[in-house]
mmCIF file of C-alpha atoms and ligand atoms in Angstrom:
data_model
loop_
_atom_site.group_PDB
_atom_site.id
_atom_site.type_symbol
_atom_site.label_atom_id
_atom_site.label_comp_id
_atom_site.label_asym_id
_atom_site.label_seq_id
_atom_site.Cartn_x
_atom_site.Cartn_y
_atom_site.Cartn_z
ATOM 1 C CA UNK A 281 -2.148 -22.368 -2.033
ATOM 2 C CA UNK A 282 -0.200 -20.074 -0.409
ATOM 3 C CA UNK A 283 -1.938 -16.569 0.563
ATOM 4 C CA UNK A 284 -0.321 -13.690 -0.883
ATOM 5 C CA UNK A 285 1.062 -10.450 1.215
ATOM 6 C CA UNK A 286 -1.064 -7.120 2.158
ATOM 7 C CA UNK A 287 1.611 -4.150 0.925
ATOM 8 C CA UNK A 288 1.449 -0.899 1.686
ATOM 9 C CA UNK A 289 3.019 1.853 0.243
ATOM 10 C CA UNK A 290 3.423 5.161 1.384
ATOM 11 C CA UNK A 291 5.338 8.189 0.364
ATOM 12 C CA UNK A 292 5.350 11.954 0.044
ATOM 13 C CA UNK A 293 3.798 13.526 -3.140
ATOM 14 C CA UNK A 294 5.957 13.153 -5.430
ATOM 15 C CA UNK A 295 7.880 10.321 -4.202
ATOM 16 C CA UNK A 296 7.615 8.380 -7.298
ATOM 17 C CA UNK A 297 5.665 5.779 -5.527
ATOM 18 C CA UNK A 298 3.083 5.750 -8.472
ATOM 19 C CA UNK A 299 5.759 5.050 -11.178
ATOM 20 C CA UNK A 300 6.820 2.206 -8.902
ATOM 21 C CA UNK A 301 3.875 0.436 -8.693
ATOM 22 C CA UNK A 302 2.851 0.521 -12.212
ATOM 23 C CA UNK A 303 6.701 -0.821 -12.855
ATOM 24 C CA UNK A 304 6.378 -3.764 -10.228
ATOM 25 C CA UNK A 305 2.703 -4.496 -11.677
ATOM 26 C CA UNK A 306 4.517 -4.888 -15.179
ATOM 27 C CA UNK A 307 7.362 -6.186 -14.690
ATOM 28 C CA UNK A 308 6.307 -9.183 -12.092
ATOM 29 C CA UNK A 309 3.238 -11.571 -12.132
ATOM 30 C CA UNK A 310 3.459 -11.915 -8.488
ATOM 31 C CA UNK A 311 1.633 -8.428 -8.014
ATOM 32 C CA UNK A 312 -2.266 -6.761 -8.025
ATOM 33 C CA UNK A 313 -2.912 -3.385 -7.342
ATOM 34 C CA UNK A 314 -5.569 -2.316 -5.567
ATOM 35 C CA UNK A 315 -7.517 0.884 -6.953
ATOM 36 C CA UNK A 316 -9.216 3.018 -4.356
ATOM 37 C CA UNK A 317 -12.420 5.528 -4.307
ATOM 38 C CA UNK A 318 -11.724 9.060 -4.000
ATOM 39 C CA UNK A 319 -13.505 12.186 -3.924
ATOM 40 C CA UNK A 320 -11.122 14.125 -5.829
ATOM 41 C CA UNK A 321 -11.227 15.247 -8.743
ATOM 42 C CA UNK A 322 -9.790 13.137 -11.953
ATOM 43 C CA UNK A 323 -6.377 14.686 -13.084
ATOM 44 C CA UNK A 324 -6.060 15.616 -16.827
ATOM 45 C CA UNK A 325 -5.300 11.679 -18.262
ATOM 46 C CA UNK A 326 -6.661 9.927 -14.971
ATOM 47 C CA UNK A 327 -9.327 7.252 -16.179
ATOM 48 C CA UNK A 328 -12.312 5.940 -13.705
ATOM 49 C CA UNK A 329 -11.717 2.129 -12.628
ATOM 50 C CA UNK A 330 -7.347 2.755 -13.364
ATOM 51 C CA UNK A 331 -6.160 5.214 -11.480
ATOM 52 C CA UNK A 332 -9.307 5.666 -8.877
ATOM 53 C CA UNK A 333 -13.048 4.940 -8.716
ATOM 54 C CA UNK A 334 -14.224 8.895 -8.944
ATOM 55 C CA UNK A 335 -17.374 9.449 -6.490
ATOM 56 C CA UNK A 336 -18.998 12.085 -4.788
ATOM 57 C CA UNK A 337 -18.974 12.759 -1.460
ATOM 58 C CA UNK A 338 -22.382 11.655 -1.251
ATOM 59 C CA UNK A 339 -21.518 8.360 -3.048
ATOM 60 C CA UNK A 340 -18.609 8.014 -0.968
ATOM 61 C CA UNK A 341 -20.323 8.380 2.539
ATOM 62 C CA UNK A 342 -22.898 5.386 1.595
ATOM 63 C CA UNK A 343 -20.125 3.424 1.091
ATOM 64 C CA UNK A 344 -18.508 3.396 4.226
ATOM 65 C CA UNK A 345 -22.111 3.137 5.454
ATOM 66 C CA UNK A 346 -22.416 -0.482 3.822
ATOM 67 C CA UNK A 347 -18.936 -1.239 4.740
ATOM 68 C CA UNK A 348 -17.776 -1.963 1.730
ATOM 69 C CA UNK A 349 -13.966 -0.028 2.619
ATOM 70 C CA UNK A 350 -10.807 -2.324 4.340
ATOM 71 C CA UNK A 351 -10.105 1.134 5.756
ATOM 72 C CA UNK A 352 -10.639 5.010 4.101
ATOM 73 C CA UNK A 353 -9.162 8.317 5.435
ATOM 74 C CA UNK A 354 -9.265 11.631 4.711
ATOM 75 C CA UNK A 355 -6.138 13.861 2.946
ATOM 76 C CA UNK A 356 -5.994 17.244 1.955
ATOM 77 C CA UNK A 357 -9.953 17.905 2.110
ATOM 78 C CA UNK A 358 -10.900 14.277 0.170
ATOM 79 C CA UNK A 359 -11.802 10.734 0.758
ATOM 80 C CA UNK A 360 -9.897 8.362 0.135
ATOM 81 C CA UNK A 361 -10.565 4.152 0.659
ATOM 82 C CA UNK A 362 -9.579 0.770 -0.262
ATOM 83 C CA UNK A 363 -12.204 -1.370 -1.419
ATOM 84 C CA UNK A 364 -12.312 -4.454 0.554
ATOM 85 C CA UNK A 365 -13.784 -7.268 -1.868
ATOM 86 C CA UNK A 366 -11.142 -7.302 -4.319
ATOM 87 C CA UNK A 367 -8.186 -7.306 -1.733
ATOM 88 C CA UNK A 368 -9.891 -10.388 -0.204
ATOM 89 C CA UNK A 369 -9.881 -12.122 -3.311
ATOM 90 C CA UNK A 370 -6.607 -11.142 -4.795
ATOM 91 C CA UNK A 371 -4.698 -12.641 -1.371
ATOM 92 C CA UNK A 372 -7.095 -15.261 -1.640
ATOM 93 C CA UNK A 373 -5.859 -16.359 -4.593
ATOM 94 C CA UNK A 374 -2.195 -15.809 -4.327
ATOM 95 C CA UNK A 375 -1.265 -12.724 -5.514
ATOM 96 C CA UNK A 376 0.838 -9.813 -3.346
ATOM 97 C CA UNK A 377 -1.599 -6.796 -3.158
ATOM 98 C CA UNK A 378 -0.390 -3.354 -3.116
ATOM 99 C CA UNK A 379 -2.531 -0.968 -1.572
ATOM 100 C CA UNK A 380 -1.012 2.815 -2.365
ATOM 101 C CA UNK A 381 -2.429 4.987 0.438
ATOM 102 C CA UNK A 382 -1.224 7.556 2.762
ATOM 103 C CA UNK A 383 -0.675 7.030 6.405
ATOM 104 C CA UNK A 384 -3.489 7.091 8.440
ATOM 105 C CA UNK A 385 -4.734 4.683 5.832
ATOM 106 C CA UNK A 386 -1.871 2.355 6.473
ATOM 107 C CA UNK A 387 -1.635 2.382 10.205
ATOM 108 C CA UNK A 388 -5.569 1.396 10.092
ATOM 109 C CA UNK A 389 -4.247 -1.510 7.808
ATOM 110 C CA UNK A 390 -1.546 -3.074 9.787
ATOM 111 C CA UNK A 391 -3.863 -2.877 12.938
ATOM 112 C CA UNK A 392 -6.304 -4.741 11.174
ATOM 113 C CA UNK A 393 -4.020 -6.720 9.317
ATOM 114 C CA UNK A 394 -0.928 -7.134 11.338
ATOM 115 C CA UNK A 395 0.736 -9.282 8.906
ATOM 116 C CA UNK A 396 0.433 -6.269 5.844
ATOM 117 C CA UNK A 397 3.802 -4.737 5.532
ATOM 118 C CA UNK A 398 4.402 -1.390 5.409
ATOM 119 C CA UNK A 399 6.601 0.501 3.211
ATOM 120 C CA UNK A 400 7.634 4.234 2.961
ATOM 121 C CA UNK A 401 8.941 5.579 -0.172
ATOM 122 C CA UNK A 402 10.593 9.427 -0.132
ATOM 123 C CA UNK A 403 12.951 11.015 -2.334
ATOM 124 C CA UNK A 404 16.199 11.782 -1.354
ATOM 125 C CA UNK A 405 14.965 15.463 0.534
ATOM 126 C CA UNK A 406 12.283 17.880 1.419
ATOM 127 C CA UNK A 407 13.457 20.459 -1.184
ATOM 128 C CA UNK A 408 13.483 17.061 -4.098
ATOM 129 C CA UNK A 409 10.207 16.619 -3.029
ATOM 130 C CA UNK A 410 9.216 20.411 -3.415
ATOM 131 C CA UNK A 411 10.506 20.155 -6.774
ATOM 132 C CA UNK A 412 8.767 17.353 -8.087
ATOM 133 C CA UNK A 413 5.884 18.464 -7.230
ATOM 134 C CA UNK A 414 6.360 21.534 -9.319
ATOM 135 C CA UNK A 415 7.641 19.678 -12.188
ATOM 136 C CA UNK A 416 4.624 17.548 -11.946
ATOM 137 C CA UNK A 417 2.355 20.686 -12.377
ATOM 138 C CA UNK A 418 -0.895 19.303 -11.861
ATOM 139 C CA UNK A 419 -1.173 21.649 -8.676
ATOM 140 C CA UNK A 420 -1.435 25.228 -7.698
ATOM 141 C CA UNK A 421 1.126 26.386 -5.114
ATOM 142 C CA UNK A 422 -0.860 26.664 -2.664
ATOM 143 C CA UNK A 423 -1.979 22.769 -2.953
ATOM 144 C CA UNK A 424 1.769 22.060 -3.151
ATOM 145 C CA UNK A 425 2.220 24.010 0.133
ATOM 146 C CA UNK A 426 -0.643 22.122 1.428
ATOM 147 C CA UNK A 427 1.433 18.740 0.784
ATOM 148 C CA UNK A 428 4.414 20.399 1.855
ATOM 149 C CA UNK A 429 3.098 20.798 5.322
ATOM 150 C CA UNK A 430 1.081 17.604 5.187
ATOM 151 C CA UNK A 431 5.032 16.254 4.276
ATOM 152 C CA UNK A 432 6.417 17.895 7.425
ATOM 153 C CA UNK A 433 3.840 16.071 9.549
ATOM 154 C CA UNK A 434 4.450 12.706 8.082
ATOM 155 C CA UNK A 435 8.192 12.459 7.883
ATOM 156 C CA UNK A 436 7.750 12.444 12.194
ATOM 157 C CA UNK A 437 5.755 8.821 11.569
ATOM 158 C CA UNK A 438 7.774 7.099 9.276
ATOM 159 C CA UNK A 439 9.753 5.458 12.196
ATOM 160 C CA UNK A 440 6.477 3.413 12.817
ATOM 161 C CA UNK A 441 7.046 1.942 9.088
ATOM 162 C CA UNK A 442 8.499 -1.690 8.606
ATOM 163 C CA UNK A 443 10.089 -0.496 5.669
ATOM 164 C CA UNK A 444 11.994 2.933 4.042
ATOM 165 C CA UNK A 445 13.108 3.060 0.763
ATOM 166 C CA UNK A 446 15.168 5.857 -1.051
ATOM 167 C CA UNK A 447 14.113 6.751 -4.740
ATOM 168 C CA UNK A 448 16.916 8.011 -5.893
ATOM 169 C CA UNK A 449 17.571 6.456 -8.912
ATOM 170 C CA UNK A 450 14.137 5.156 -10.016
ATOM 171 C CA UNK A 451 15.616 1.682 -11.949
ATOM 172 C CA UNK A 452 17.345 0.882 -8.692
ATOM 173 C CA UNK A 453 14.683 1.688 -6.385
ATOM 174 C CA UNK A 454 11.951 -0.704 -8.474
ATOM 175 C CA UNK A 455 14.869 -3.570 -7.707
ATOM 176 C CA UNK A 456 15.142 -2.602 -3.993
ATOM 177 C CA UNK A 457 11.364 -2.524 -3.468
ATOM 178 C CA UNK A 458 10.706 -6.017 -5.047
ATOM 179 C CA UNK A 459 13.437 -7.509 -3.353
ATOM 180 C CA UNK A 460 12.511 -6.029 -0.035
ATOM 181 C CA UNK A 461 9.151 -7.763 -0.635
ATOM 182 C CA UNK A 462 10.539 -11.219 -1.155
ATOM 183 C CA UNK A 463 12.169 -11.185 1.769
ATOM 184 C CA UNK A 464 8.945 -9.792 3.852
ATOM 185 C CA UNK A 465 7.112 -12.862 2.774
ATOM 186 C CA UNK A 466 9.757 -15.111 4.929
ATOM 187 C CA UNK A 467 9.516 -13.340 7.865
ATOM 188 C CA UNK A 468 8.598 -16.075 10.456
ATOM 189 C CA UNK A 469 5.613 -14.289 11.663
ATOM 190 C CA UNK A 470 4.071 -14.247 8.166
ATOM 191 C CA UNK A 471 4.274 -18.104 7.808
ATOM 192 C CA UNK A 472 2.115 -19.120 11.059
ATOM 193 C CA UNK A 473 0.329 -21.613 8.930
ATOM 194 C CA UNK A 474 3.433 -23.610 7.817
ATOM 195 C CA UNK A 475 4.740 -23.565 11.276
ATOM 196 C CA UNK A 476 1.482 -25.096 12.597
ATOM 197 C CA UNK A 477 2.118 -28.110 9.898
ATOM 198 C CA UNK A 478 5.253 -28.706 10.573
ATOM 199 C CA UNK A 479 4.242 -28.830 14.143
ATOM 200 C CA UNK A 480 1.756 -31.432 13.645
ATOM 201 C CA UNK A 481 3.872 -33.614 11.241
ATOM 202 C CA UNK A 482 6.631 -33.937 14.049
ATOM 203 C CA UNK A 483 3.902 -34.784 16.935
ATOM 204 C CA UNK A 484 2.075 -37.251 14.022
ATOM 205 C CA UNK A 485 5.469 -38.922 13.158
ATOM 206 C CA UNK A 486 6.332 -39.224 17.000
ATOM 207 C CA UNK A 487 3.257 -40.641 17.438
ATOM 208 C CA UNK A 488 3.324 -43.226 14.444
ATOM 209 C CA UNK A 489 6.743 -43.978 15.906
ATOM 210 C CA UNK A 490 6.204 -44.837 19.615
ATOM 211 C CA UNK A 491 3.101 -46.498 18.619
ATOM 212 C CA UNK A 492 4.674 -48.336 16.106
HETATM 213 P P1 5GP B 211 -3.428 11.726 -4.906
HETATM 214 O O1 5GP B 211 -4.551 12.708 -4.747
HETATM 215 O O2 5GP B 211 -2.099 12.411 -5.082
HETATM 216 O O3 5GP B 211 -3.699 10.695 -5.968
HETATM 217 O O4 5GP B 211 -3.324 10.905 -3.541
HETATM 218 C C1 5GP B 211 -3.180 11.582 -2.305
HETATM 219 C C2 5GP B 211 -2.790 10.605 -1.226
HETATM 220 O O5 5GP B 211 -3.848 9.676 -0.976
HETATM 221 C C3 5GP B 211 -1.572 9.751 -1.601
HETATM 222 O O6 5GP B 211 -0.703 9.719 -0.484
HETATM 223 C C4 5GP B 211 -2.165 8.398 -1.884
HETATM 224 O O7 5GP B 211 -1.251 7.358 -1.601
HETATM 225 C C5 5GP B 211 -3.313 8.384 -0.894
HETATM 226 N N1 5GP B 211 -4.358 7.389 -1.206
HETATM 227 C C6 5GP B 211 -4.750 6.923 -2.418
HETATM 228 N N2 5GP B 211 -5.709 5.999 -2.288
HETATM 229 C C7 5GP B 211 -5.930 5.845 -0.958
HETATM 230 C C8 5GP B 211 -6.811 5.007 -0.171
HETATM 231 O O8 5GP B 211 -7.575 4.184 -0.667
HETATM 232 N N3 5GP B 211 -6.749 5.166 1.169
HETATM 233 C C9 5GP B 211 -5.911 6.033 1.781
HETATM 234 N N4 5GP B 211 -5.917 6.082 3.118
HETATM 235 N N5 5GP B 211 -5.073 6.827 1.077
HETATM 236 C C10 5GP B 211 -5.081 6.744 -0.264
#
C-alpha cells in the first residue's frame, strides 16, 4: 500500500486554517489529523484529546524527555508538539496526515521529513488578520498584539514554504487546498519507491530477454 503524505499547515492566527482542516477531515476520507500537546490553556468549548492534549509544563517536559514528540516548539510563552506514534501509523497505513503547527514546528518537519509538504495559509492582509482575531475574541489585546508581531516575523519566512494559499473565500480555499494536495502526492520526488520498481522491472525484463 501506498504511504500517505506528511502535511503541514501553517498560517497566521486567524487564518482560518482550523476551519480548513476540520472541512478537509469531513469532507474527504483521504485525510487524519494529527492532535498535538500544548501547555496552554483550553479555550471556552476546546475538549482534551480534539482540539489538543492539555498538559502541564511539567508533563510536557517529560515528554520530550522520552521522545515521544516528531518535533515541538515553543509560541507565544507555550509548548507546543506533535506526537510521533500516531503520525507513524496513520502514513503507515495510507492516510494523508495533517499536522497544524506553526513554523519553527514545520521547518523541523521537512528537515526531518523532507518529503512532508508544507503549506501556508493567510488571509488576504495584515489588517484581515487583525480583525479576525478580534472577531474571534478569545484574546485580550495585548495577546492579539503579541500575534500581531509574532505575524510580522513570520510573513519574512513564508518564501521557504512549498505552498501559499489565499483564504479569501473560505468554500474556495477548502477546494484549492485539497487540490493542491493531490497534486503534491505526484511530485516525482515523493514517488522514489515506484521509480525504484519500475527500474528493476525494465533491467528484469532486459534480462529475461537477452537471456531468453
Ligand atoms: P493556538 O494556541 O492558537 O491553538 O495555536 C498557536 C499556534 O501553535 C498555531 O500557529 C498552531 O498552528 C501552532 N501549533 C499547534 N499545535 C502545534 C504543534 O504540535 N507544534 C507546533 N510547532 N505548533 C503547533
Amino acid at each position: 500500500m501506498r504511504k500517505g503524505i506528511l502535511l503541514i499547515i501553517s498560517g497566521f492566527a486567524g487564518s482560518g486554517k482550523g476551519t480548513i482542516v476540520k472541512e478537509l477531515i469531513r469532507r474527504y476520507d483521504n485525510y487524519a489529523l494529527s492532535v498535538s500537546a500544548t501547555t496552554r490553556a483550553p479555550r471556552p468549548g476546546e475538549v482534551d484529546g480534539r482540539e489538543y492534549f492539555f498538559k502541564t509544563r511539567d508533563e510536557f517536559e517529560k515528554m520530550i524527555a522520552a521522545d515521544e514528540f516528531l518535533e515541538h516548539a515553543e509560541y507565544v510563552g507555550n509548548y507546543y508538539g506533535t506526537p510521533r506514534q500516531y503520525v507513524d501509523d496513520m502514513l503507515n497505513k495510507g492516510k494523508d496526515v495533517i499536522l497544524e503547527i506553526e513554523m519553527q514546528g514545520a521547518f523541523l518537519v521537512k528537515e526531518k521529513c523532507p518529503e512532508a509538504a508544507l503549506m501556508f495559509v493567510m488571509p488576504p492582509s495584515a489588517g484581515e488578520v487583525y480583525n479576525r482575531l478580534k472577531k474571534r475574541g478569545t484574546e485580550s489585546e495585548e495577546v492579539i498584539m503579541k500575534r500581531m508581531r509574532r505575524g510580522a516575523e513570520e510573513s519574512r519566512e513564508i518564501g521557504k514554504y512549498d505552498f501559499l494559499i489565499i483564504n479569501d473565500d473560505l468554500g474556495e480555499c477548502i477546494g484549492e487546498v485539497h487540490n493542491t494536495v493531490r497534486c503534491a502526492k505526484h511530485a516525482a520526488f515523493r514517488n522514489s519507491d515506484t521509480i525504484d520498481t519500475i527500474i528493476k522491472e525494465f533491467d528484469e525484463f532486459l534480462n529475461n530477454k537477452e537471456e531468453g
